[in-house]
mmCIF file of C-alpha atoms in Angstrom:
data_model
loop_
_atom_site.group_PDB
_atom_site.id
_atom_site.type_symbol
_atom_site.label_atom_id
_atom_site.label_comp_id
_atom_site.label_asym_id
_atom_site.label_seq_id
_atom_site.Cartn_x
_atom_site.Cartn_y
_atom_site.Cartn_z
ATOM 1 C CA MET A 5 23.504 -8.997 -21.925
ATOM 2 C CA ALA A 6 20.430 -11.331 -20.576
ATOM 3 C CA GLY A 7 21.842 -14.329 -22.224
ATOM 4 C CA GLY A 8 25.235 -13.425 -20.619
ATOM 5 C CA PHE A 9 23.671 -12.946 -17.391
ATOM 6 C CA SER A 10 21.766 -16.348 -17.780
ATOM 7 C CA GLN A 11 24.971 -18.079 -18.576
ATOM 8 C CA TRP A 12 26.859 -16.485 -15.811
ATOM 9 C CA GLY A 13 24.110 -17.551 -13.526
ATOM 10 C CA ASN A 14 24.133 -21.034 -14.932
ATOM 11 C CA ASP A 15 28.001 -21.273 -14.424
ATOM 12 C CA LEU A 16 27.656 -20.233 -10.961
ATOM 13 C CA TYR A 17 24.862 -22.892 -10.244
ATOM 14 C CA THR A 18 26.630 -25.594 -11.973
ATOM 15 C CA GLY A 19 30.352 -24.772 -10.240
ATOM 16 C CA ARG A 20 31.828 -23.905 -13.366
ATOM 17 C CA ARG A 21 32.441 -20.570 -11.967
ATOM 18 C CA SER A 22 32.879 -19.584 -8.428
ATOM 19 C CA TYR A 23 33.658 -17.065 -6.091
ATOM 20 C CA PRO A 24 35.670 -17.748 -2.930
ATOM 21 C CA ILE A 25 33.127 -15.658 -0.551
ATOM 22 C CA VAL A 26 33.235 -18.207 2.300
ATOM 23 C CA GLN A 27 36.955 -18.533 2.056
ATOM 24 C CA LYS A 28 37.470 -14.995 2.408
ATOM 25 C CA ARG A 29 35.310 -14.374 5.412
ATOM 26 C CA ARG A 30 37.922 -12.475 7.696
ATOM 27 C CA VAL A 31 37.656 -9.734 5.241
ATOM 28 C CA TRP A 32 33.778 -9.675 5.344
ATOM 29 C CA PHE A 33 33.811 -9.924 9.157
ATOM 30 C CA SER A 34 36.103 -6.939 9.073
ATOM 31 C CA VAL A 35 33.974 -4.880 7.177
ATOM 32 C CA VAL A 36 30.764 -5.780 9.433
ATOM 33 C CA ALA A 37 32.569 -4.950 12.662
ATOM 34 C CA LEU A 38 33.762 -1.732 11.226
ATOM 35 C CA PHE A 39 30.098 -0.814 9.843
ATOM 36 C CA SER A 40 28.775 -2.188 13.499
ATOM 37 C CA ALA A 41 31.231 -0.227 15.392
ATOM 38 C CA ALA A 42 30.716 2.952 13.490
ATOM 39 C CA SER A 43 26.851 2.673 13.977
ATOM 40 C CA ILE A 44 27.088 2.025 17.777
ATOM 41 C CA LEU A 45 29.449 5.192 18.186
ATOM 42 C CA ILE A 46 27.137 7.539 16.229
ATOM 43 C CA LEU A 47 24.022 5.988 18.043
ATOM 44 C CA VAL A 48 25.664 6.832 21.451
ATOM 45 C CA PHE A 49 27.403 10.139 20.790
ATOM 46 C CA GLN A 50 24.958 11.713 18.164
ATOM 47 C CA GLY A 51 21.820 9.696 18.725
ATOM 48 C CA LEU A 52 18.632 9.452 16.778
ATOM 49 C CA ASN A 53 16.683 12.496 15.973
ATOM 50 C CA LEU A 54 13.437 11.568 17.561
ATOM 51 C CA GLY A 55 10.202 13.051 16.178
ATOM 52 C CA ILE A 56 7.472 14.968 17.809
ATOM 53 C CA ASP A 57 5.640 11.629 18.389
ATOM 54 C CA PHE A 58 8.293 10.608 20.672
ATOM 55 C CA ARG A 59 9.258 13.819 22.381
ATOM 56 C CA GLY A 60 6.007 15.687 22.192
ATOM 57 C CA GLY A 61 5.434 19.275 21.116
ATOM 58 C CA SER A 62 3.211 21.456 19.029
ATOM 59 C CA GLU A 63 3.150 21.233 15.227
ATOM 60 C CA PHE A 64 1.778 23.592 12.783
ATOM 61 C CA THR A 65 1.040 23.086 8.961
ATOM 62 C CA VAL A 66 1.096 26.197 6.630
ATOM 63 C CA SER A 67 -0.602 25.226 3.591
ATOM 64 C CA GLY A 68 -0.819 27.290 0.143
ATOM 65 C CA THR A 69 2.492 29.138 0.564
ATOM 66 C CA SER A 70 4.266 30.497 -2.339
ATOM 67 C CA SER A 71 7.762 29.630 -0.746
ATOM 68 C CA THR A 72 8.911 26.729 1.144
ATOM 69 C CA ASP A 73 11.993 28.532 2.460
ATOM 70 C CA GLU A 74 12.625 27.467 6.236
ATOM 71 C CA ASP A 75 14.315 30.738 7.331
ATOM 72 C CA ILE A 76 10.836 32.393 6.948
ATOM 73 C CA ALA A 77 9.462 29.820 9.685
ATOM 74 C CA ILE A 78 12.541 30.072 11.916
ATOM 75 C CA GLU A 79 12.309 33.969 12.014
ATOM 76 C CA ALA A 80 8.438 33.781 12.437
ATOM 77 C CA VAL A 81 8.913 31.221 15.664
ATOM 78 C CA ALA A 82 11.634 33.319 17.019
ATOM 79 C CA SER A 83 9.725 36.348 16.893
ATOM 80 C CA VAL A 84 7.216 34.714 19.582
ATOM 81 C CA ALA A 85 9.598 32.341 21.219
ATOM 82 C CA PRO A 86 13.031 33.429 20.814
ATOM 83 C CA GLY A 87 14.455 30.106 22.620
ATOM 84 C CA GLU A 88 12.722 27.729 20.270
ATOM 85 C CA GLU A 89 14.857 25.672 17.675
ATOM 86 C CA PRO A 90 12.039 24.461 15.287
ATOM 87 C CA HIS A 91 12.017 21.449 13.027
ATOM 88 C CA ILE A 92 10.910 22.263 9.645
ATOM 89 C CA SER A 93 9.996 20.118 6.769
ATOM 90 C CA GLN A 94 8.415 20.676 3.467
ATOM 91 C CA VAL A 95 5.178 18.821 2.811
ATOM 92 C CA GLY A 96 4.445 18.848 -0.974
ATOM 93 C CA ALA A 97 5.140 21.758 -3.120
ATOM 94 C CA ASN A 98 3.310 24.600 -1.267
ATOM 95 C CA ALA A 99 3.192 23.599 2.188
ATOM 96 C CA VAL A 100 5.633 23.675 5.280
ATOM 97 C CA ARG A 101 5.522 21.808 8.738
ATOM 98 C CA VAL A 102 6.819 23.252 11.759
ATOM 99 C CA GLN A 103 7.397 21.542 14.936
ATOM 100 C CA VAL A 104 8.235 23.300 18.261
ATOM 101 C CA SER A 105 8.383 22.233 21.995
ATOM 102 C CA GLN A 106 5.093 22.490 23.963
ATOM 103 C CA LEU A 107 3.726 26.080 23.708
ATOM 104 C CA ASP A 108 0.872 27.409 25.854
ATOM 105 C CA ASN A 109 -2.468 28.602 24.274
ATOM 106 C CA GLN A 110 -1.362 32.171 23.860
ATOM 107 C CA GLN A 111 1.956 31.388 22.317
ATOM 108 C CA THR A 112 0.370 28.923 20.162
ATOM 109 C CA ASP A 113 -2.042 31.565 18.618
ATOM 110 C CA GLN A 114 0.865 34.054 18.121
ATOM 111 C CA VAL A 115 3.228 31.497 16.455
ATOM 112 C CA GLY A 116 0.204 30.666 14.101
ATOM 113 C CA GLN A 117 -0.418 34.231 13.147
ATOM 114 C CA ALA A 118 3.363 34.913 12.822
ATOM 115 C CA LEU A 119 3.504 32.095 10.302
ATOM 116 C CA ALA A 120 0.924 33.279 8.289
ATOM 117 C CA ASP A 121 2.101 36.725 8.124
ATOM 118 C CA ALA A 122 5.705 35.440 7.370
ATOM 119 C CA TYR A 123 4.350 33.147 4.276
ATOM 120 C CA GLY A 124 1.675 35.598 3.230
ATOM 121 C CA VAL A 125 -1.342 33.153 3.664
ATOM 122 C CA ASN A 126 -4.676 33.752 5.666
ATOM 123 C CA VAL A 127 -4.575 32.472 9.289
ATOM 124 C CA SER A 128 -6.944 29.838 8.310
ATOM 125 C CA GLU A 129 -4.439 28.132 6.210
ATOM 126 C CA VAL A 130 -2.060 27.686 9.398
ATOM 127 C CA THR A 131 -3.469 24.642 11.225
ATOM 128 C CA SER A 132 -1.978 23.662 14.877
ATOM 129 C CA ASN A 133 -2.063 20.709 17.140
ATOM 130 C CA PHE A 134 -0.258 19.401 20.463
ATOM 131 C CA ILE A 135 1.141 15.695 20.392
ATOM 132 C CA GLY A 136 1.877 14.338 23.612
ATOM 133 C CA PRO A 137 5.180 11.986 24.092
ATOM 134 C CA THR A 138 3.191 9.224 25.702
ATOM 135 C CA TRP A 139 1.800 7.908 22.429
ATOM 136 C CA GLY A 140 5.069 7.520 20.544
ATOM 137 C CA GLN A 141 6.775 5.857 23.585
ATOM 138 C CA SER A 142 3.867 3.477 24.226
ATOM 139 C CA VAL A 143 3.969 2.480 20.447
ATOM 140 C CA SER A 144 7.736 2.006 20.618
ATOM 141 C CA MET A 145 7.510 -0.323 23.845
ATOM 142 C CA ARG A 146 5.155 -2.470 22.181
ATOM 143 C CA ALA A 147 7.320 -2.528 19.015
ATOM 144 C CA LEU A 148 10.104 -3.407 21.068
ATOM 145 C CA TRP A 149 8.545 -6.266 22.942
ATOM 146 C CA GLY A 150 6.910 -7.438 19.734
ATOM 147 C CA THR A 151 10.447 -7.533 18.046
ATOM 148 C CA VAL A 152 11.957 -9.552 20.993
ATOM 149 C CA ALA A 153 8.926 -12.114 20.731
ATOM 150 C CA PHE A 154 9.605 -12.411 16.925
ATOM 151 C CA VAL A 155 13.351 -12.755 17.101
ATOM 152 C CA LEU A 156 12.893 -15.642 19.550
ATOM 153 C CA ALA A 157 10.401 -17.338 17.971
ATOM 154 C CA ALA A 158 12.349 -17.102 14.661
ATOM 155 C CA ALA A 159 15.702 -18.314 16.376
ATOM 156 C CA VAL A 160 14.021 -21.400 17.902
ATOM 157 C CA PHE A 161 12.010 -22.259 14.533
ATOM 158 C CA MET A 162 15.248 -22.147 12.550
ATOM 159 C CA ALA A 163 17.130 -24.167 15.023
ATOM 160 C CA VAL A 164 14.396 -27.003 14.833
ATOM 161 C CA TYR A 165 14.187 -26.600 10.849
ATOM 162 C CA PHE A 166 17.815 -26.485 10.213
ATOM 163 C CA ARG A 167 18.697 -29.114 13.181
ATOM 164 C CA ALA A 168 21.574 -26.859 13.747
ATOM 165 C CA TRP A 169 21.240 -23.977 16.533
ATOM 166 C CA ARG A 170 24.505 -22.525 15.207
ATOM 167 C CA MET A 171 22.988 -21.636 12.041
ATOM 168 C CA SER A 172 20.158 -20.233 13.790
ATOM 169 C CA VAL A 173 22.463 -18.053 15.610
ATOM 170 C CA ALA A 174 24.138 -16.797 12.618
ATOM 171 C CA ALA A 175 20.980 -15.873 10.934
ATOM 172 C CA ILE A 176 19.701 -13.842 14.188
ATOM 173 C CA VAL A 177 23.199 -12.184 14.523
ATOM 174 C CA ALA A 178 23.327 -10.989 10.707
ATOM 175 C CA MET A 179 19.655 -9.914 10.862
ATOM 176 C CA LEU A 180 20.283 -7.519 13.825
ATOM 177 C CA THR A 181 23.468 -6.324 12.353
ATOM 178 C CA ASP A 182 21.252 -5.252 9.411
ATOM 179 C CA VAL A 183 18.863 -3.281 11.853
ATOM 180 C CA LEU A 184 21.898 -1.588 13.743
ATOM 181 C CA VAL A 185 23.709 -0.562 10.563
ATOM 182 C CA SER A 186 20.479 0.692 8.923
ATOM 183 C CA ALA A 187 19.820 2.865 12.280
ATOM 184 C CA GLY A 188 23.238 3.974 12.083
ATOM 185 C CA VAL A 189 22.747 5.326 8.718
ATOM 186 C CA TYR A 190 19.533 6.926 9.820
ATOM 187 C CA ALA A 191 21.355 8.705 12.409
ATOM 188 C CA VAL A 192 24.308 10.163 10.222
ATOM 189 C CA ILE A 193 21.629 11.672 7.830
ATOM 190 C CA GLY A 194 19.738 13.228 10.769
ATOM 191 C CA TRP A 195 16.339 12.631 9.704
ATOM 192 C CA GLU A 196 13.453 12.520 12.333
ATOM 193 C CA VAL A 197 12.401 9.041 13.551
ATOM 194 C CA THR A 198 8.792 8.921 13.038
ATOM 195 C CA PRO A 199 6.592 5.672 13.642
ATOM 196 C CA SER A 200 6.803 5.158 9.866
ATOM 197 C CA THR A 201 10.531 4.650 10.506
ATOM 198 C CA ILE A 202 9.852 2.160 13.016
ATOM 199 C CA ILE A 203 7.589 0.400 10.754
ATOM 200 C CA GLY A 204 10.366 0.335 8.098
ATOM 201 C CA PHE A 205 12.710 -1.262 10.675
ATOM 202 C CA LEU A 206 10.319 -4.100 11.683
ATOM 203 C CA THR A 207 9.933 -4.670 8.072
ATOM 204 C CA ILE A 208 13.553 -4.828 7.767
ATOM 205 C CA LEU A 209 13.738 -7.863 9.994
ATOM 206 C CA GLY A 210 11.164 -9.870 7.856
ATOM 207 C CA PHE A 211 13.161 -9.392 4.520
ATOM 208 C CA SER A 212 16.158 -9.966 6.045
ATOM 209 C CA LEU A 213 15.204 -13.145 7.715
ATOM 210 C CA TYR A 214 13.372 -14.289 4.504
ATOM 211 C CA ASP A 215 16.668 -13.917 2.306
ATOM 212 C CA LYS A 216 18.853 -15.864 5.059
ATOM 213 C CA MET A 217 16.416 -18.741 5.183
ATOM 214 C CA VAL A 218 16.614 -19.141 1.304
ATOM 215 C CA VAL A 219 20.416 -19.225 1.464
ATOM 216 C CA PHE A 220 20.709 -21.429 4.561
ATOM 217 C CA ASP A 221 18.255 -23.882 3.006
ATOM 218 C CA LYS A 222 20.520 -24.219 0.077
ATOM 219 C CA VAL A 223 23.749 -24.675 2.533
ATOM 220 C CA ARG A 224 21.648 -27.269 4.454
ATOM 221 C CA GLU A 225 20.789 -29.315 1.039
ATOM 222 C CA ASN A 226 24.665 -28.912 -0.177
ATOM 223 C CA THR A 227 25.785 -30.144 3.429
ATOM 224 C CA ALA A 228 23.257 -32.766 3.970
ATOM 225 C CA ALA A 229 25.679 -35.735 4.006
ATOM 226 C CA VAL A 230 29.078 -33.845 4.025
ATOM 227 C CA THR A 231 30.621 -36.111 6.393
ATOM 228 C CA GLU A 232 30.066 -39.333 4.440
ATOM 229 C CA GLN A 233 32.406 -38.105 1.528
ATOM 230 C CA THR A 234 35.953 -36.888 1.301
ATOM 231 C CA ARG A 235 35.813 -34.843 -1.559
ATOM 232 C CA SER A 236 35.120 -31.475 -0.171
ATOM 233 C CA THR A 237 34.597 -29.780 2.886
ATOM 234 C CA TYR A 238 31.630 -28.207 4.839
ATOM 235 C CA ALA A 239 32.853 -24.562 4.027
ATOM 236 C CA GLU A 240 33.338 -25.584 0.452
ATOM 237 C CA ARG A 241 29.762 -26.857 -0.050
ATOM 238 C CA ALA A 242 28.684 -23.865 1.760
ATOM 239 C CA ASN A 243 30.369 -21.571 -0.512
ATOM 240 C CA LEU A 244 28.915 -23.560 -3.372
ATOM 241 C CA ALA A 245 25.517 -22.794 -1.966
ATOM 242 C CA VAL A 246 26.112 -19.211 -1.630
ATOM 243 C CA ASN A 247 27.274 -18.982 -5.594
ATOM 244 C CA GLN A 248 24.095 -21.014 -6.539
ATOM 245 C CA THR A 249 21.951 -18.509 -4.586
ATOM 246 C CA LEU A 250 23.668 -15.294 -5.982
ATOM 247 C CA VAL A 251 21.813 -14.650 -9.032
ATOM 248 C CA ARG A 252 18.511 -15.330 -7.101
ATOM 249 C CA SER A 253 19.656 -12.761 -4.430
ATOM 250 C CA ILE A 254 20.493 -10.368 -6.693
ATOM 251 C CA ASN A 255 17.090 -10.521 -8.602
ATOM 252 C CA THR A 256 15.194 -10.538 -5.452
ATOM 253 C CA SER A 257 16.972 -7.573 -4.215
ATOM 254 C CA VAL A 258 16.743 -5.583 -7.293
ATOM 255 C CA VAL A 259 13.057 -6.103 -7.536
ATOM 256 C CA ALA A 260 12.530 -5.133 -3.870
ATOM 257 C CA LEU A 261 14.794 -2.182 -4.034
ATOM 258 C CA LEU A 262 13.536 -0.589 -7.431
ATOM 259 C CA PRO A 263 9.921 0.485 -6.052
ATOM 260 C CA VAL A 264 11.448 1.464 -2.718
ATOM 261 C CA ALA A 265 14.117 3.763 -4.634
ATOM 262 C CA GLY A 266 11.036 5.358 -6.641
ATOM 263 C CA ILE A 267 9.298 6.260 -3.441
ATOM 264 C CA LEU A 268 12.550 7.583 -1.914
ATOM 265 C CA PHE A 269 13.919 9.318 -4.786
ATOM 266 C CA VAL A 270 11.050 10.547 -6.915
ATOM 267 C CA GLY A 271 8.376 10.918 -4.371
ATOM 268 C CA GLY A 272 10.407 11.880 -1.210
ATOM 269 C CA PHE A 273 13.098 14.180 -3.007
ATOM 270 C CA LEU A 274 11.643 15.344 -6.461
ATOM 271 C CA LEU A 275 8.229 15.770 -5.543
ATOM 272 C CA GLY A 276 8.657 16.704 -1.905
ATOM 273 C CA ALA A 277 6.555 14.009 -0.039
ATOM 274 C CA GLY A 278 8.223 14.341 3.000
ATOM 275 C CA THR A 279 6.074 11.627 4.900
ATOM 276 C CA LEU A 280 7.457 9.240 2.148
ATOM 277 C CA LYS A 281 11.063 9.639 3.087
ATOM 278 C CA ASP A 282 10.794 8.445 6.607
ATOM 279 C CA ILE A 283 9.663 4.634 5.741
ATOM 280 C CA SER A 284 11.512 4.609 2.252
ATOM 281 C CA LEU A 285 14.991 5.522 3.503
ATOM 282 C CA SER A 286 14.882 2.772 6.346
ATOM 283 C CA LEU A 287 13.490 0.335 3.661
ATOM 284 C CA PHE A 288 15.996 1.049 1.155
ATOM 285 C CA VAL A 289 19.010 0.865 3.500
ATOM 286 C CA GLY A 290 17.920 -2.202 5.424
ATOM 287 C CA ILE A 291 16.926 -4.179 2.220
ATOM 288 C CA ALA A 292 20.237 -3.680 0.742
ATOM 289 C CA ALA A 293 22.277 -4.490 3.988
ATOM 290 C CA GLY A 294 20.120 -7.626 4.340
ATOM 291 C CA ALA A 295 20.875 -8.874 0.999
ATOM 292 C CA LEU A 296 24.561 -8.272 1.250
ATOM 293 C CA SER A 297 24.604 -9.883 4.858
ATOM 294 C CA SER A 298 22.926 -12.889 3.788
ATOM 295 C CA LEU A 299 25.550 -13.475 0.952
ATOM 296 C CA PHE A 300 28.894 -12.227 2.797
ATOM 297 C CA PHE A 301 28.056 -12.482 6.374
ATOM 298 C CA ALA A 302 25.528 -14.939 7.449
ATOM 299 C CA THR A 303 26.771 -17.868 5.544
ATOM 300 C CA PRO A 304 30.481 -17.121 6.442
ATOM 301 C CA LEU A 305 29.532 -16.791 10.020
ATOM 302 C CA ASP A 306 27.438 -20.100 9.836
ATOM 303 C CA VAL A 307 30.817 -21.686 8.608
ATOM 304 C CA SER A 308 32.968 -20.420 11.225
ATOM 305 C CA LEU A 309 30.418 -21.766 14.060
ATOM 306 C CA ARG A 310 29.901 -24.927 12.496
ATOM 307 C CA GLU A 311 33.620 -25.780 11.933
ATOM 308 C CA ARG A 312 33.842 -25.685 15.913
ATOM 309 C CA GLU A 313 31.954 -28.797 16.133
ATOM 310 C CA PRO A 314 34.197 -31.749 16.587
ATOM 311 C CA LYS A 315 32.688 -33.759 13.761
ATOM 312 C CA ILE A 316 32.820 -31.056 11.129
ATOM 313 C CA ALA A 317 36.403 -30.114 12.326
ATOM 314 C CA GLU A 318 37.406 -33.806 12.280
ATOM 315 C CA HIS A 319 36.044 -34.196 8.737
ATOM 316 C CA THR A 320 37.695 -31.001 7.356
ATOM 317 C CA LYS A 321 41.034 -31.925 8.717
ATOM 318 C CA LYS A 322 40.750 -35.634 6.878
ATOM 319 C CA VAL A 323 39.757 -33.849 3.703
ATOM 320 C CA MET A 324 42.754 -31.462 3.894
ATOM 321 C CA ASP A 325 45.116 -34.239 4.610
ATOM 322 C CA LEU A 326 44.123 -36.316 1.869
ATOM 323 C CA ARG A 327 44.488 -33.374 -0.712
ATOM 324 C CA ALA A 328 48.060 -32.852 0.780
ATOM 325 C CA GLY A 329 48.691 -36.433 0.201
ATOM 326 C CA LEU A 330 47.704 -35.971 -3.378
ATOM 327 C CA VAL A 331 49.613 -33.086 -3.925
ATOM 328 C CA ALA A 332 52.807 -34.838 -2.587
ATOM 329 C CA GLU A 333 52.178 -37.689 -5.044
ATOM 330 C CA GLY A 334 52.147 -35.571 -8.003
ATOM 331 C CA ALA A 335 48.391 -35.269 -8.570
ATOM 332 C CA ASP A 336 47.168 -34.301 -12.091
ATOM 333 C CA GLU A 337 45.692 -30.983 -13.138
ATOM 334 C CA GLY A 338 41.926 -31.499 -11.963
ATOM 335 C CA GLN A 339 43.176 -32.971 -8.570
ATOM 336 C CA LEU A 340 45.521 -29.867 -7.884
ATOM 337 C CA ALA A 341 42.830 -27.625 -8.531
ATOM 338 C CA ALA A 342 40.579 -29.293 -6.124
ATOM 339 C CA ALA A 343 43.354 -28.895 -3.552
ATOM 340 C CA ALA A 344 43.796 -25.273 -4.135
ATOM 341 C CA SER A 345 41.564 -24.294 -1.212
ATOM 342 C CA GLY A 346 40.276 -20.683 -1.356
ATOM 343 C CA SER A 347 41.306 -20.084 -4.874
ATOM 344 C CA ALA A 348 38.904 -22.580 -6.778
ATOM 345 C CA GLN A 349 35.911 -24.342 -6.075
ATOM 346 C CA LEU A 350 36.599 -27.828 -5.270
ATOM 347 C CA VAL A 351 34.939 -30.884 -6.366
ATOM 348 C CA PRO A 352 31.515 -29.439 -6.459
ATOM 349 C CA GLY A 353 32.592 -26.299 -8.192
ATOM 350 C CA HIS A 354 35.736 -27.449 -10.313
ATOM 351 C CA HIS A 355 34.795 -28.273 -13.857
ATOM 352 C CA GLN A 356 36.951 -30.685 -14.904
ATOM 353 C CA GLY A 357 35.693 -30.583 -18.670
ATOM 354 C CA HIS A 358 36.690 -33.433 -21.030
ATOM 355 C CA SER A 359 38.719 -35.173 -18.583
ATOM 356 C CA ALA A 360 35.679 -36.428 -16.641
ATOM 357 C CA GLN A 361 34.350 -38.134 -19.551
ATOM 358 C CA PRO A 362 34.950 -41.767 -20.335
ATOM 359 C CA ARG A 363 37.736 -42.507 -22.852
ATOM 360 C CA ARG A 364 36.714 -44.019 -26.059
ATOM 361 C CA ARG A 365 38.447 -47.307 -26.898
ATOM 362 C CA ARG A 366 40.873 -47.844 -29.882
#
């Protein structure tokens, strides 16, 4: 199996095998637009479930319980504050965390006693504290300004490094789309947004941008002198770059997702470490979205933007006109395959086999 995967990667790199990812960019654009629109609608109408760090309130932790049934906590809180809608989460195998809006000192003592009685533990096993909303808001604003500065600096760096501002725009748009879709998934699931969640979203930016830089670097290498030849277009050479980095992207993403999946599914779900779920879910969705967008969205978007440049558009038309002429003149099999735009890799990807070898003299 490893040999087959290695051969598959070698075929992709040499162009013997090729997938028309760039040629089918309208499909990928439609998928991204669908997920983005759904994420925006969910965030607008449903919103994120902000944790106590952002909205403020009182928090109780009941330790040493024999049961982690949420209904027990709901009934205990309702017996003291009937209008409250507590947020309850399991902490480990024998502890429960209960979050409510701000309570006065008397209500805090009464809720603590009610929780102790309900779960059958000593009142000393119930700890309480009040968290104000200003801390979370302050941290969020600083994180937002830090993100804006990071995005601007990354955009300028990529525009200078790749010497193409459209490539920089494509990478930034794809990266922000990764964060948008991740936030939409988080809103659908309804888990609380905690400071760990914010850290996870910020980490997504770095991973997503790194992945796109690797793919774009290969695109730049393949298209360095694309206008000085007439055998392939910018889109075809960019597609070759995506195929050449496909195996590397799969390997990197799998290696990054395995530990995050372990934290999410084993630590968070099986072992009940609820505090790990916040950051692991945002990372899991963000890393997967970042890897997919690097291959199926960022590069196709770059091609669409670059083909608007007069120089690239003129070169593309010139290549296609030459191919049309070859077909009209009855080109051979290799030339016809090169003219099949979108269904087969052109000269960089088309494998001509023995027809490319010099003929033996008789």
